[in-house]
Amino acid sequence: FIDSVVTWSNSGEVNFKLEEKDEAMQELYRRYAKEQSPTEVMDFDGYRIEFPTWWFNVRKSNTEPYLRLVVEAKDDIELAQKLEELSAVIRSFK
């Protein structure tokens, strides 16, 4: 049974210090939930947007100027690509 458990690569929580948290979240939602074809979109305490081989969760801290991102993918290569891609979108905000 344990052999059948799929282990995905996980980024851990990555924090981005920025004031434009709402704008960054809206842009991520637009790019990934609206312009692509996710398998599932959850809107609870931020967004969790899922695709067949990867997903991400982004949420804003209500007490600190941070946007918090977690990414998981089926392998380390895709994890690194998606983490960099999402991080670049977030870093485009102040």
PDB file of C-alpha atoms in Angstrom:
ATOM      1  CA  PHE A   1       0.000   0.000   0.000  1.00  0.00           C
ATOM      2  CA  ILE A   2       2.748   2.464   0.883  1.00  0.00           C
ATOM      3  CA  ASP A   3       4.392   1.930  -2.507  1.00  0.00           C
ATOM      4  CA  SER A   4       1.247   3.257  -4.191  1.00  0.00           C
ATOM      5  CA  VAL A   5       1.461   6.630  -2.443  1.00  0.00           C
ATOM      6  CA  VAL A   6       2.593   9.314  -4.878  1.00  0.00           C
ATOM      7  CA  THR A   7       5.120  11.763  -3.482  1.00  0.00           C
ATOM      8  CA  TRP A   8       5.227  15.171  -5.102  1.00  0.00           C
ATOM      9  CA  SER A   9       7.976  17.761  -4.781  1.00  0.00           C
ATOM     10  CA  ASN A  10       6.986  20.637  -2.474  1.00  0.00           C
ATOM     11  CA  SER A  11       8.405  24.158  -2.319  1.00  0.00           C
ATOM     12  CA  GLY A  12       7.477  24.771   1.296  1.00  0.00           C
ATOM     13  CA  GLU A  13       6.036  28.188   2.091  1.00  0.00           C
ATOM     14  CA  VAL A  14       7.754  30.997   0.171  1.00  0.00           C
ATOM     15  CA  ASN A  15       7.087  34.521   1.451  1.00  0.00           C
ATOM     16  CA  PHE A  16       7.114  37.652  -0.699  1.00  0.00           C
ATOM     17  CA  LYS A  17       7.127  41.027   1.032  1.00  0.00           C
ATOM     18  CA  LEU A  18       4.912  43.412  -0.902  1.00  0.00           C
ATOM     19  CA  GLU A  19       2.191  45.971  -0.368  1.00  0.00           C
ATOM     20  CA  GLU A  20       0.223  45.134  -3.545  1.00  0.00           C
ATOM     21  CA  LYS A  21      -0.910  41.741  -2.252  1.00  0.00           C
ATOM     22  CA  ASP A  22      -4.436  41.990  -3.657  1.00  0.00           C
ATOM     23  CA  GLU A  23      -3.206  43.029  -7.081  1.00  0.00           C
ATOM     24  CA  ALA A  24      -0.664  40.197  -7.214  1.00  0.00           C
ATOM     25  CA  MET A  25      -3.309  37.642  -6.232  1.00  0.00           C
ATOM     26  CA  GLN A  26      -5.710  38.980  -8.865  1.00  0.00           C
ATOM     27  CA  GLU A  27      -3.013  38.672 -11.526  1.00  0.00           C
ATOM     28  CA  LEU A  28      -2.199  35.086 -10.529  1.00  0.00           C
ATOM     29  CA  TYR A  29      -5.906  34.242 -10.632  1.00  0.00           C
ATOM     30  CA  ARG A  30      -6.294  35.868 -14.051  1.00  0.00           C
ATOM     31  CA  ARG A  31      -3.276  34.104 -15.542  1.00  0.00           C
ATOM     32  CA  TYR A  32      -3.819  30.651 -14.067  1.00  0.00           C
ATOM     33  CA  ALA A  33      -7.540  30.256 -13.315  1.00  0.00           C
ATOM     34  CA  LYS A  34      -8.961  32.217 -16.252  1.00  0.00           C
ATOM     35  CA  GLU A  35      -6.401  32.000 -19.080  1.00  0.00           C
ATOM     36  CA  GLN A  36      -5.356  28.380 -18.540  1.00  0.00           C
ATOM     37  CA  SER A  37      -7.390  25.219 -17.948  1.00  0.00           C
ATOM     38  CA  PRO A  38      -6.968  24.174 -14.329  1.00  0.00           C
ATOM     39  CA  THR A  39      -8.552  20.956 -13.103  1.00  0.00           C
ATOM     40  CA  GLU A  40      -9.789  22.721  -9.974  1.00  0.00           C
ATOM     41  CA  VAL A  41      -9.874  26.208  -8.480  1.00  0.00           C
ATOM     42  CA  MET A  42     -10.522  26.726  -4.789  1.00  0.00           C
ATOM     43  CA  ASP A  43     -11.144  30.157  -3.339  1.00  0.00           C
ATOM     44  CA  PHE A  44     -10.770  29.790   0.418  1.00  0.00           C
ATOM     45  CA  ASP A  45      -8.170  31.727   2.394  1.00  0.00           C
ATOM     46  CA  GLY A  46      -6.505  32.612  -0.891  1.00  0.00           C
ATOM     47  CA  TYR A  47      -6.448  30.540  -4.058  1.00  0.00           C
ATOM     48  CA  ARG A  48      -5.509  26.939  -4.684  1.00  0.00           C
ATOM     49  CA  ILE A  49      -5.271  26.319  -8.401  1.00  0.00           C
ATOM     50  CA  GLU A  50      -4.674  22.741  -9.555  1.00  0.00           C
ATOM     51  CA  PHE A  51      -3.394  21.290 -12.805  1.00  0.00           C
ATOM     52  CA  PRO A  52      -2.784  17.620 -13.702  1.00  0.00           C
ATOM     53  CA  THR A  53       0.914  17.621 -12.742  1.00  0.00           C
ATOM     54  CA  TRP A  54       1.194  20.594 -10.367  1.00  0.00           C
ATOM     55  CA  TRP A  55      -0.724  22.989  -8.135  1.00  0.00           C
ATOM     56  CA  PHE A  56      -0.168  26.137  -6.133  1.00  0.00           C
ATOM     57  CA  ASN A  57      -1.699  27.892  -3.178  1.00  0.00           C
ATOM     58  CA  VAL A  58      -1.315  31.617  -2.694  1.00  0.00           C
ATOM     59  CA  ARG A  59      -2.676  33.593   0.218  1.00  0.00           C
ATOM     60  CA  LYS A  60      -2.042  36.923   1.816  1.00  0.00           C
ATOM     61  CA  SER A  61      -1.089  37.496   5.400  1.00  0.00           C
ATOM     62  CA  ASN A  62      -3.623  39.683   7.155  1.00  0.00           C
ATOM     63  CA  THR A  63      -1.116  40.778   9.795  1.00  0.00           C
ATOM     64  CA  GLU A  64       2.068  41.244   7.753  1.00  0.00           C
ATOM     65  CA  PRO A  65       2.873  42.644   4.283  1.00  0.00           C
ATOM     66  CA  TYR A  66       3.495  39.143   2.893  1.00  0.00           C
ATOM     67  CA  LEU A  67       2.078  37.000   0.151  1.00  0.00           C
ATOM     68  CA  ARG A  68       2.624  33.323   0.901  1.00  0.00           C
ATOM     69  CA  LEU A  69       3.095  30.782  -1.887  1.00  0.00           C
ATOM     70  CA  VAL A  70       3.291  26.984  -1.851  1.00  0.00           C
ATOM     71  CA  VAL A  71       3.874  24.979  -5.038  1.00  0.00           C
ATOM     72  CA  GLU A  72       3.805  21.205  -5.551  1.00  0.00           C
ATOM     73  CA  ALA A  73       4.674  19.287  -8.701  1.00  0.00           C
ATOM     74  CA  LYS A  74       5.209  15.688  -9.721  1.00  0.00           C
ATOM     75  CA  ASP A  75       8.964  16.220 -10.087  1.00  0.00           C
ATOM     76  CA  ASP A  76      11.704  18.631  -9.063  1.00  0.00           C
ATOM     77  CA  ILE A  77      12.170  20.036 -12.569  1.00  0.00           C
ATOM     78  CA  GLU A  78       8.551  21.094 -12.962  1.00  0.00           C
ATOM     79  CA  LEU A  79       8.523  22.398  -9.389  1.00  0.00           C
ATOM     80  CA  ALA A  80      11.514  24.651 -10.104  1.00  0.00           C
ATOM     81  CA  GLN A  81       9.962  25.905 -13.363  1.00  0.00           C
ATOM     82  CA  LYS A  82       6.574  26.684 -11.829  1.00  0.00           C
ATOM     83  CA  LEU A  83       8.052  28.247  -8.703  1.00  0.00           C
ATOM     84  CA  GLU A  84      10.178  30.592 -10.827  1.00  0.00           C
ATOM     85  CA  GLU A  85       7.258  31.389 -13.137  1.00  0.00           C
ATOM     86  CA  LEU A  86       4.901  32.237 -10.254  1.00  0.00           C
ATOM     87  CA  SER A  87       7.606  34.121  -8.361  1.00  0.00           C
ATOM     88  CA  ALA A  88       8.273  36.323 -11.400  1.00  0.00           C
ATOM     89  CA  VAL A  89       4.599  37.307 -11.538  1.00  0.00           C
ATOM     90  CA  ILE A  90       4.564  38.127  -7.825  1.00  0.00           C
ATOM     91  CA  ARG A  91       7.848  40.068  -7.983  1.00  0.00           C
ATOM     92  CA  SER A  92       6.381  42.313 -10.688  1.00  0.00           C
ATOM     93  CA  PHE A  93       4.357  44.000  -7.920  1.00  0.00           C
ATOM     94  CA  LYS A  94       5.586  46.364  -5.211  1.00  0.00           C
TER      95      LYS A  94
END
